[in-house]
Amino acid sequence: MATSKEYGLGTFDFPRGWFMVAVSSKVGNTPLAVRFFGQDFALYRGKSGRVVLLDAYCPHMGTHLARNTTSYVAQDGAVEDDCIRCPYHAWRFGPDGKCNEIPYGSGPIPPAAKVKSWTVQEHLGAVFVWHDPEGGEPDYELANIPEFDDPSWAIGEYDDLGIVNCHTQEIMDNITDVAHFGPVHGSLTKYFENEFKDHVVTQRMGGGHRTLVTEGGAMLETEAVYTGPSLLITKMLGMHESYIIIAHTPVDDGSAYVWHNLMVKSPTGAAVATDADREGARQYQAMALAAFAQDFEVWKHKKPCLKGLFVQGDGPFNKQREWYRQFYNPRAQRAELLKNVNGVYVAKGMRGKQAVVGTPSATADA
Ligand code: FES
Ligand SMILES: [Fe+2]
């Protein structure tokens, strides 16, 4: 496990961006203790349905707002309306993080009686937080999947993969890693390219696949898109039209929490996905997860790649690592950091998408 500084990522230990912090269905009126970006938080759903993420520690005497089950505050339900009560002396905090009741004494509520309330958004069945070391407003929108609300698609449950003790840089490397697809996943890659454009990086790949088998040997084509440093949405055309959702969020500097999900269009063309469609989708998700687990096993046991010994034929790792730095440095430096990054890259000895299927994309050597 190595830190962001050791990877030379830049000024900040944790990146700017939207980050998944929970599966929506897991967030209820009982507060959850969660940890990301080297900090502890209390996460809960207010009675109105609103999701609230607060810094965990009460300003009164430092009690964790969500790590208690025995106090009568917790037993009676710490969440009131959209507020939460501290389990120690029952100070109550609003969804804005400000203390709005001290249930004893007669003095005024001190202005310092507050915790930070974070900007959150529910999206794609998950809760995302905006994290910005500079304290700025979101500067991009979370990527959407329009079919997520289409009843003819079977939407999976998130696989909670827990914490992996490797830096997110190692996970990010995967987007450019053309040379691992054969050895790890059994892919027979026919084309592979990466495109970097501001806060978005795309991987386009086509070929055969030993794990995700295609019917009649049809080419499995994928387009994997990171919008920002955390949320990866892969559109797959192969056995079924589907999307894979992968999200990873730094926990401490050098570890990450990872989720995985998959959604499939009803193969029978049903207007509303049937039980059989859902069962088929579950099986397909398990296969996709098995493919992801192949990467995971490597990440779990490898030592940090602080500076790779990259050779001709490797994907554009250095471009991707430069691209990733935009999230670890002040916004003011972004244009400078991206100056030599934006563009389409094809590794030596590999073909770009245009050369194989004829769709246009300008290419340059990696
Ligand atoms: S420590 Fe939270 S109310 Fe006293
Ligand atoms: Fe992989």
Short mmCIF file of C-alpha atoms and ligand atoms in Angstrom, two decimals:
data_model
loop_
_atom_site.label_atom_id
_atom_site.label_comp_id
_atom_site.label_asym_id
_atom_site.label_seq_id
_atom_site.Cartn_x
_atom_site.Cartn_y
_atom_site.Cartn_z
CA MET A 1 0.00 0.00 0.00
CA ALA A 2 1.42 3.36 -1.02
CA THR A 3 0.10 6.89 -0.69
CA SER A 4 -0.99 9.48 -3.24
CA LYS A 5 2.20 11.44 -2.56
CA GLU A 6 4.30 8.36 -3.26
CA TYR A 7 2.52 7.96 -6.60
CA GLY A 8 3.36 11.62 -7.27
CA LEU A 9 -0.27 12.49 -7.81
CA GLY A 10 -0.04 16.04 -6.56
CA THR A 11 -1.06 18.45 -3.84
CA PHE A 12 -3.98 16.60 -2.29
CA ASP A 13 -4.04 13.19 -0.62
CA PHE A 14 -7.61 12.56 -1.78
CA PRO A 15 -9.10 13.51 -5.15
CA ARG A 16 -11.82 15.92 -6.14
CA GLY A 17 -14.96 14.43 -7.62
CA TRP A 18 -18.21 12.56 -7.12
CA PHE A 19 -17.72 9.36 -5.12
CA MET A 20 -20.06 6.54 -4.24
CA VAL A 21 -20.45 6.11 -0.48
CA ALA A 22 -23.33 3.63 -0.17
CA VAL A 23 -26.00 1.60 -1.90
CA SER A 24 -29.24 3.62 -1.64
CA SER A 25 -31.30 0.73 -0.30
CA LYS A 26 -28.88 0.28 2.62
CA VAL A 27 -29.36 3.83 3.90
CA GLY A 28 -32.27 4.10 6.33
CA ASN A 29 -33.27 5.83 9.55
CA THR A 30 -30.59 4.03 11.56
CA PRO A 31 -27.38 6.01 11.04
CA LEU A 32 -24.46 4.20 9.43
CA ALA A 33 -20.82 4.79 10.31
CA VAL A 34 -18.80 5.09 7.11
CA ARG A 35 -15.21 6.05 6.41
CA PHE A 36 -13.80 7.62 3.25
CA PHE A 37 -11.01 10.10 2.42
CA GLY A 38 -9.37 9.28 5.75
CA GLN A 39 -12.40 10.66 7.63
CA ASP A 40 -15.33 9.24 9.55
CA PHE A 41 -18.92 10.10 8.70
CA ALA A 42 -22.47 9.44 9.86
CA LEU A 43 -24.81 8.58 7.00
CA TYR A 44 -28.57 8.35 7.35
CA ARG A 45 -31.89 8.87 5.62
CA GLY A 46 -34.09 11.51 7.22
CA LYS A 47 -37.79 10.90 7.70
CA SER A 48 -38.51 12.93 4.54
CA GLY A 49 -36.39 10.45 2.55
CA ARG A 50 -33.49 12.86 2.21
CA VAL A 51 -30.03 11.32 2.56
CA VAL A 52 -27.67 13.18 4.91
CA LEU A 53 -23.90 12.74 5.28
CA LEU A 54 -22.31 14.48 8.26
CA ASP A 55 -18.85 14.51 9.79
CA ALA A 56 -19.05 11.83 12.44
CA TYR A 57 -17.80 13.50 15.60
CA CYS A 58 -19.99 15.64 17.84
CA PRO A 59 -18.44 19.04 18.63
CA HIS A 60 -19.60 18.78 22.25
CA MET A 61 -17.32 15.98 23.43
CA GLY A 62 -16.33 14.10 20.31
CA THR A 63 -18.86 11.26 20.31
CA HIS A 64 -19.35 9.35 17.05
CA LEU A 65 -22.90 10.14 15.92
CA ALA A 66 -23.44 6.76 14.27
CA ARG A 67 -21.44 4.28 16.33
CA ASN A 68 -23.83 3.58 19.15
CA THR A 69 -26.56 1.02 19.71
CA THR A 70 -27.00 1.01 23.51
CA SER A 71 -27.70 4.65 24.44
CA TYR A 72 -31.44 5.29 24.83
CA VAL A 73 -31.07 7.93 22.11
CA ALA A 74 -30.01 5.17 19.72
CA GLN A 75 -32.56 2.71 21.05
CA ASP A 76 -35.39 5.21 20.62
CA GLY A 77 -34.13 6.16 17.14
CA ALA A 78 -31.48 8.86 16.76
CA VAL A 79 -33.05 10.24 13.58
CA GLU A 80 -35.89 12.74 14.07
CA ASP A 81 -37.38 14.39 10.99
CA ASP A 82 -34.21 14.99 8.97
CA CYS A 83 -32.15 15.60 12.12
CA ILE A 84 -29.89 13.32 14.15
CA ARG A 85 -29.30 13.26 17.92
CA CYS A 86 -25.93 12.54 19.43
CA PRO A 87 -26.14 9.40 21.57
CA TYR A 88 -24.15 10.94 24.46
CA HIS A 89 -26.03 14.10 25.60
CA ALA A 90 -28.70 14.22 22.89
CA TRP A 91 -27.68 17.40 21.11
CA ARG A 92 -29.64 17.47 17.88
CA PHE A 93 -28.12 18.37 14.49
CA GLY A 94 -30.04 19.34 11.39
CA PRO A 95 -29.30 18.05 7.88
CA ASP A 96 -27.26 21.25 7.43
CA GLY A 97 -25.01 20.00 10.24
CA LYS A 98 -25.96 22.79 12.66
CA CYS A 99 -26.98 21.96 16.22
CA ASN A 100 -30.61 23.04 16.56
CA GLU A 101 -31.37 21.77 20.06
CA ILE A 102 -29.48 21.21 23.30
CA PRO A 103 -32.06 19.52 25.50
CA TYR A 104 -30.82 20.99 28.83
CA GLY A 105 -29.48 24.28 30.19
CA SER A 106 -30.78 27.62 29.10
CA GLY A 107 -27.88 29.25 27.30
CA PRO A 108 -27.78 29.93 23.55
CA ILE A 109 -26.52 27.27 21.15
CA PRO A 110 -22.88 28.18 20.44
CA PRO A 111 -22.20 28.92 16.75
CA ALA A 112 -19.42 26.32 16.81
CA ALA A 113 -21.96 23.61 17.64
CA LYS A 114 -21.99 22.20 14.13
CA VAL A 115 -20.53 19.48 11.97
CA LYS A 116 -19.84 19.61 8.25
CA SER A 117 -22.75 18.48 6.08
CA TRP A 118 -21.64 17.09 2.70
CA THR A 119 -23.26 17.52 -0.72
CA VAL A 120 -24.84 14.20 -1.63
CA GLN A 121 -26.88 12.90 -4.53
CA GLU A 122 -28.82 9.68 -5.05
CA HIS A 123 -28.17 8.34 -8.52
CA LEU A 124 -28.21 4.90 -10.19
CA GLY A 125 -29.41 3.30 -6.95
CA ALA A 126 -26.46 4.64 -4.99
CA VAL A 127 -25.47 7.59 -2.82
CA PHE A 128 -22.65 9.81 -4.07
CA VAL A 129 -20.80 12.57 -2.25
CA TRP A 130 -19.04 15.54 -3.77
CA HIS A 131 -15.53 15.66 -2.33
CA ASP A 132 -13.31 18.65 -3.01
CA PRO A 133 -10.18 19.49 -1.00
CA GLU A 134 -10.61 23.11 -2.16
CA GLY A 135 -14.21 23.22 -0.92
CA GLY A 136 -15.66 24.11 -4.33
CA GLU A 137 -19.01 23.27 -5.90
CA PRO A 138 -19.30 20.27 -8.25
CA ASP A 139 -17.66 21.03 -11.60
CA TYR A 140 -19.10 18.07 -13.50
CA GLU A 141 -22.25 15.98 -13.38
CA LEU A 142 -22.44 12.30 -12.55
CA ALA A 143 -22.75 10.18 -15.68
CA ASN A 144 -26.24 8.89 -16.32
CA ILE A 145 -27.58 5.65 -17.82
CA PRO A 146 -30.94 6.56 -19.41
CA GLU A 147 -31.99 2.86 -19.44
CA PHE A 148 -31.72 2.75 -15.63
CA ASP A 149 -35.37 3.85 -15.42
CA ASP A 150 -36.49 1.70 -18.37
CA PRO A 151 -38.66 -1.22 -17.10
CA SER A 152 -37.51 -3.46 -19.95
CA TRP A 153 -34.07 -3.56 -18.30
CA ALA A 154 -33.28 -5.84 -15.36
CA ILE A 155 -31.29 -3.81 -12.84
CA GLY A 156 -29.01 -5.78 -10.51
CA GLU A 157 -28.25 -5.31 -6.84
CA TYR A 158 -24.85 -3.83 -6.08
CA ASP A 159 -22.13 -6.34 -5.20
CA ASP A 160 -20.40 -4.89 -2.16
CA LEU A 161 -16.76 -5.85 -2.63
CA GLY A 162 -15.57 -4.10 0.51
CA ILE A 163 -12.13 -2.59 1.00
CA VAL A 164 -9.16 -3.45 -1.18
CA ASN A 165 -5.79 -2.45 0.19
CA CYS A 166 -4.41 -0.86 -2.92
CA HIS A 167 -4.39 2.73 -4.08
CA THR A 168 -7.09 3.74 -6.55
CA GLN A 169 -4.29 4.53 -9.03
CA GLU A 170 -3.79 0.78 -9.47
CA ILE A 171 -7.49 0.31 -10.24
CA MET A 172 -7.44 3.29 -12.58
CA ASP A 173 -4.49 1.78 -14.51
CA ASN A 174 -6.91 -0.91 -15.71
CA ILE A 175 -8.66 1.51 -18.10
CA THR A 176 -5.52 1.73 -20.23
CA ASP A 177 -4.17 -1.77 -19.69
CA VAL A 178 -4.49 -3.40 -23.09
CA ALA A 179 -1.83 -6.05 -22.38
CA HIS A 180 -3.60 -7.65 -19.38
CA PHE A 181 -6.80 -8.57 -21.24
CA GLY A 182 -5.40 -11.72 -22.82
CA PRO A 183 -3.47 -13.07 -19.80
CA VAL A 184 -6.04 -12.17 -17.11
CA HIS A 185 -9.41 -12.31 -18.84
CA GLY A 186 -8.73 -14.56 -21.80
CA SER A 187 -9.70 -11.81 -24.23
CA LEU A 188 -8.82 -12.04 -27.87
CA THR A 189 -8.55 -8.33 -28.47
CA LYS A 190 -9.21 -7.15 -32.03
CA TYR A 191 -9.19 -3.43 -31.31
CA PHE A 192 -8.38 -1.30 -28.30
CA GLU A 193 -8.06 2.43 -27.84
CA ASN A 194 -8.30 5.09 -25.17
CA GLU A 195 -9.65 8.57 -25.49
CA PHE A 196 -9.00 11.27 -22.89
CA LYS A 197 -11.20 14.33 -22.87
CA ASP A 198 -11.04 16.64 -19.86
CA HIS A 199 -12.54 14.79 -16.87
CA VAL A 200 -13.59 11.77 -18.99
CA VAL A 201 -11.53 8.79 -20.15
CA THR A 202 -12.94 6.14 -22.46
CA GLN A 203 -11.71 2.69 -23.36
CA ARG A 204 -13.09 1.11 -26.53
CA MET A 205 -12.45 -2.55 -27.00
CA GLY A 206 -13.66 -5.30 -29.29
CA GLY A 207 -12.81 -8.94 -29.52
CA GLY A 208 -13.59 -12.39 -28.17
CA HIS A 209 -13.63 -13.23 -24.49
CA ARG A 210 -13.14 -16.52 -22.68
CA THR A 211 -15.08 -15.55 -19.54
CA LEU A 212 -17.86 -13.49 -21.11
CA VAL A 213 -18.58 -15.77 -24.03
CA THR A 214 -20.47 -14.40 -27.00
CA GLU A 215 -23.08 -16.37 -28.86
CA GLY A 216 -21.90 -17.71 -32.21
CA GLY A 217 -18.52 -16.10 -31.62
CA ALA A 218 -19.88 -12.58 -32.21
CA MET A 219 -17.43 -9.88 -31.21
CA LEU A 220 -17.85 -8.61 -27.65
CA GLU A 221 -17.62 -4.84 -27.87
CA THR A 222 -17.29 -2.67 -24.82
CA GLU A 223 -17.06 1.03 -24.20
CA ALA A 224 -15.89 1.78 -20.67
CA VAL A 225 -16.16 5.39 -19.54
CA TYR A 226 -14.82 7.00 -16.38
CA THR A 227 -16.62 10.26 -15.80
CA GLY A 228 -14.36 11.66 -13.10
CA PRO A 229 -12.03 9.62 -10.91
CA SER A 230 -14.46 7.11 -9.45
CA LEU A 231 -17.47 6.00 -11.46
CA LEU A 232 -16.87 3.62 -14.37
CA ILE A 233 -19.78 2.74 -16.64
CA THR A 234 -19.15 0.08 -19.27
CA LYS A 235 -21.58 -0.49 -22.08
CA MET A 236 -21.34 -4.05 -23.38
CA LEU A 237 -22.62 -5.44 -26.62
CA GLY A 238 -22.22 -9.18 -26.80
CA MET A 239 -24.35 -11.97 -25.41
CA HIS A 240 -26.70 -9.32 -23.97
CA GLU A 241 -26.92 -5.57 -24.23
CA SER A 242 -25.82 -4.50 -20.77
CA TYR A 243 -24.05 -1.97 -18.59
CA ILE A 244 -21.55 -2.67 -15.84
CA ILE A 245 -21.28 -0.08 -13.08
CA ILE A 246 -18.11 -0.01 -11.00
CA ALA A 247 -17.41 2.59 -8.34
CA HIS A 248 -14.36 2.95 -6.11
CA THR A 249 -13.84 5.47 -3.36
CA PRO A 250 -10.67 6.04 -1.33
CA VAL A 251 -11.07 4.93 2.30
CA ASP A 252 -7.61 5.80 3.60
CA ASP A 253 -4.69 7.00 1.53
CA GLY A 254 -3.83 3.73 -0.21
CA SER A 255 -7.07 1.77 0.13
CA ALA A 256 -10.44 1.84 -1.61
CA TYR A 257 -14.01 0.65 -1.22
CA VAL A 258 -15.39 -1.01 -4.35
CA TRP A 259 -18.89 -1.76 -5.67
CA HIS A 260 -20.02 -3.55 -8.81
CA ASN A 261 -23.39 -3.78 -10.52
CA LEU A 262 -24.83 -4.86 -13.85
CA MET A 263 -28.04 -4.17 -15.74
CA VAL A 264 -29.29 -6.06 -18.78
CA LYS A 265 -31.89 -5.36 -21.43
CA SER A 266 -34.57 -8.06 -21.52
CA PRO A 267 -33.28 -10.54 -24.13
CA THR A 268 -36.87 -11.51 -24.99
CA GLY A 269 -37.75 -7.90 -25.80
CA ALA A 270 -40.36 -7.80 -23.00
CA ALA A 271 -41.65 -4.31 -22.22
CA VAL A 272 -41.20 -5.09 -18.54
CA ALA A 273 -38.31 -7.32 -17.54
CA THR A 274 -39.68 -10.70 -16.44
CA ASP A 275 -38.56 -12.90 -13.53
CA ALA A 276 -36.68 -15.04 -16.04
CA ASP A 277 -34.95 -11.89 -17.33
CA ARG A 278 -33.96 -11.01 -13.77
CA GLU A 279 -32.61 -14.48 -13.15
CA GLY A 280 -30.66 -14.34 -16.42
CA ALA A 281 -29.35 -10.91 -15.42
CA ARG A 282 -28.20 -12.25 -12.06
CA GLN A 283 -26.24 -14.99 -13.78
CA TYR A 284 -24.72 -12.51 -16.21
CA GLN A 285 -23.79 -10.23 -13.30
CA ALA A 286 -22.08 -13.17 -11.57
CA MET A 287 -20.06 -13.79 -14.75
CA ALA A 288 -19.10 -10.12 -15.00
CA LEU A 289 -18.15 -10.16 -11.32
CA ALA A 290 -15.97 -13.22 -11.92
CA ALA A 291 -14.15 -11.25 -14.64
CA PHE A 292 -13.72 -8.29 -12.28
CA ALA A 293 -12.51 -10.64 -9.53
CA GLN A 294 -9.66 -11.62 -11.86
CA ASP A 295 -8.42 -8.02 -11.69
CA PHE A 296 -9.15 -7.85 -8.00
CA GLU A 297 -6.96 -10.80 -7.16
CA VAL A 298 -4.00 -9.09 -8.80
CA TRP A 299 -4.63 -5.76 -7.04
CA LYS A 300 -4.99 -7.41 -3.65
CA HIS A 301 -1.57 -9.03 -3.71
CA LYS A 302 0.61 -6.78 -5.88
CA LYS A 303 3.08 -4.23 -4.57
CA PRO A 304 2.51 -0.62 -5.56
CA CYS A 305 3.52 0.34 -9.09
CA LEU A 306 4.95 3.78 -8.34
CA LYS A 307 6.79 3.95 -11.64
CA GLY A 308 6.16 1.16 -14.10
CA LEU A 309 8.74 -0.36 -16.41
CA PHE A 310 6.49 0.31 -19.37
CA VAL A 311 7.38 -1.01 -22.81
CA GLN A 312 6.13 -0.65 -26.39
CA GLY A 313 2.74 -2.31 -26.69
CA ASP A 314 1.63 -1.32 -23.19
CA GLY A 315 -1.41 0.93 -23.11
CA PRO A 316 -1.00 4.67 -22.50
CA PHE A 317 -0.41 4.32 -18.74
CA ASN A 318 1.57 7.53 -18.52
CA LYS A 319 -1.20 9.56 -20.20
CA GLN A 320 -3.75 8.03 -17.86
CA ARG A 321 -1.64 8.77 -14.79
CA GLU A 322 -1.21 12.35 -15.99
CA TRP A 323 -4.97 12.53 -16.59
CA TYR A 324 -5.66 11.25 -13.05
CA ARG A 325 -3.52 14.04 -11.53
CA GLN A 326 -6.14 16.66 -12.44
CA PHE A 327 -8.21 15.42 -9.50
CA TYR A 328 -5.34 15.66 -7.00
CA ASN A 329 -4.37 19.24 -7.78
CA PRO A 330 -6.06 22.65 -7.61
CA ARG A 331 -8.63 23.28 -10.31
CA ALA A 332 -6.58 26.24 -11.49
CA GLN A 333 -3.90 23.80 -12.71
CA ARG A 334 -6.24 21.53 -14.65
CA ALA A 335 -5.82 23.05 -18.10
CA GLU A 336 -2.05 22.89 -17.74
CA LEU A 337 -2.17 19.27 -16.53
CA LEU A 338 -4.36 18.20 -19.44
CA LYS A 339 -2.43 20.08 -22.11
CA ASN A 340 -0.65 16.98 -23.37
CA VAL A 341 -3.29 14.43 -22.42
CA ASN A 342 -6.51 14.98 -24.36
CA GLY A 343 -6.71 12.80 -27.47
CA VAL A 344 -7.08 9.23 -28.72
CA TYR A 345 -4.30 6.67 -28.21
CA VAL A 346 -3.70 3.22 -29.65
CA ALA A 347 -0.89 1.04 -28.28
CA LYS A 348 1.85 -0.08 -30.70
CA GLY A 349 0.90 -3.33 -32.42
CA MET A 350 -2.82 -2.88 -31.60
CA ARG A 351 -5.52 -1.59 -33.87
CA GLY A 352 -7.90 1.26 -33.10
CA LYS A 353 -11.65 0.91 -33.38
CA GLN A 354 -11.84 2.71 -36.70
CA ALA A 355 -9.40 0.32 -38.33
CA VAL A 356 -11.55 -2.66 -37.34
CA VAL A 357 -15.17 -1.58 -37.42
CA GLY A 358 -14.92 1.59 -39.44
CA THR A 359 -16.27 4.10 -36.95
CA PRO A 360 -14.26 7.27 -37.01
CA SER A 361 -11.83 8.27 -34.32
CA ALA A 362 -8.56 10.06 -34.80
CA THR A 363 -5.61 8.05 -33.49
CA ALA A 364 -2.16 8.69 -32.19
CA ASP A 365 0.51 6.37 -30.86
CA ALA A 366 0.53 5.70 -27.13
S1 FES B 1 -20.85 14.45 22.93
FE1 FES B 1 -22.51 14.79 21.62
S2 FES B 1 -23.98 15.69 22.82
FE2 FES B 1 -22.34 15.42 24.15
FE FE B 2 -9.28 -6.21 -16.15
#
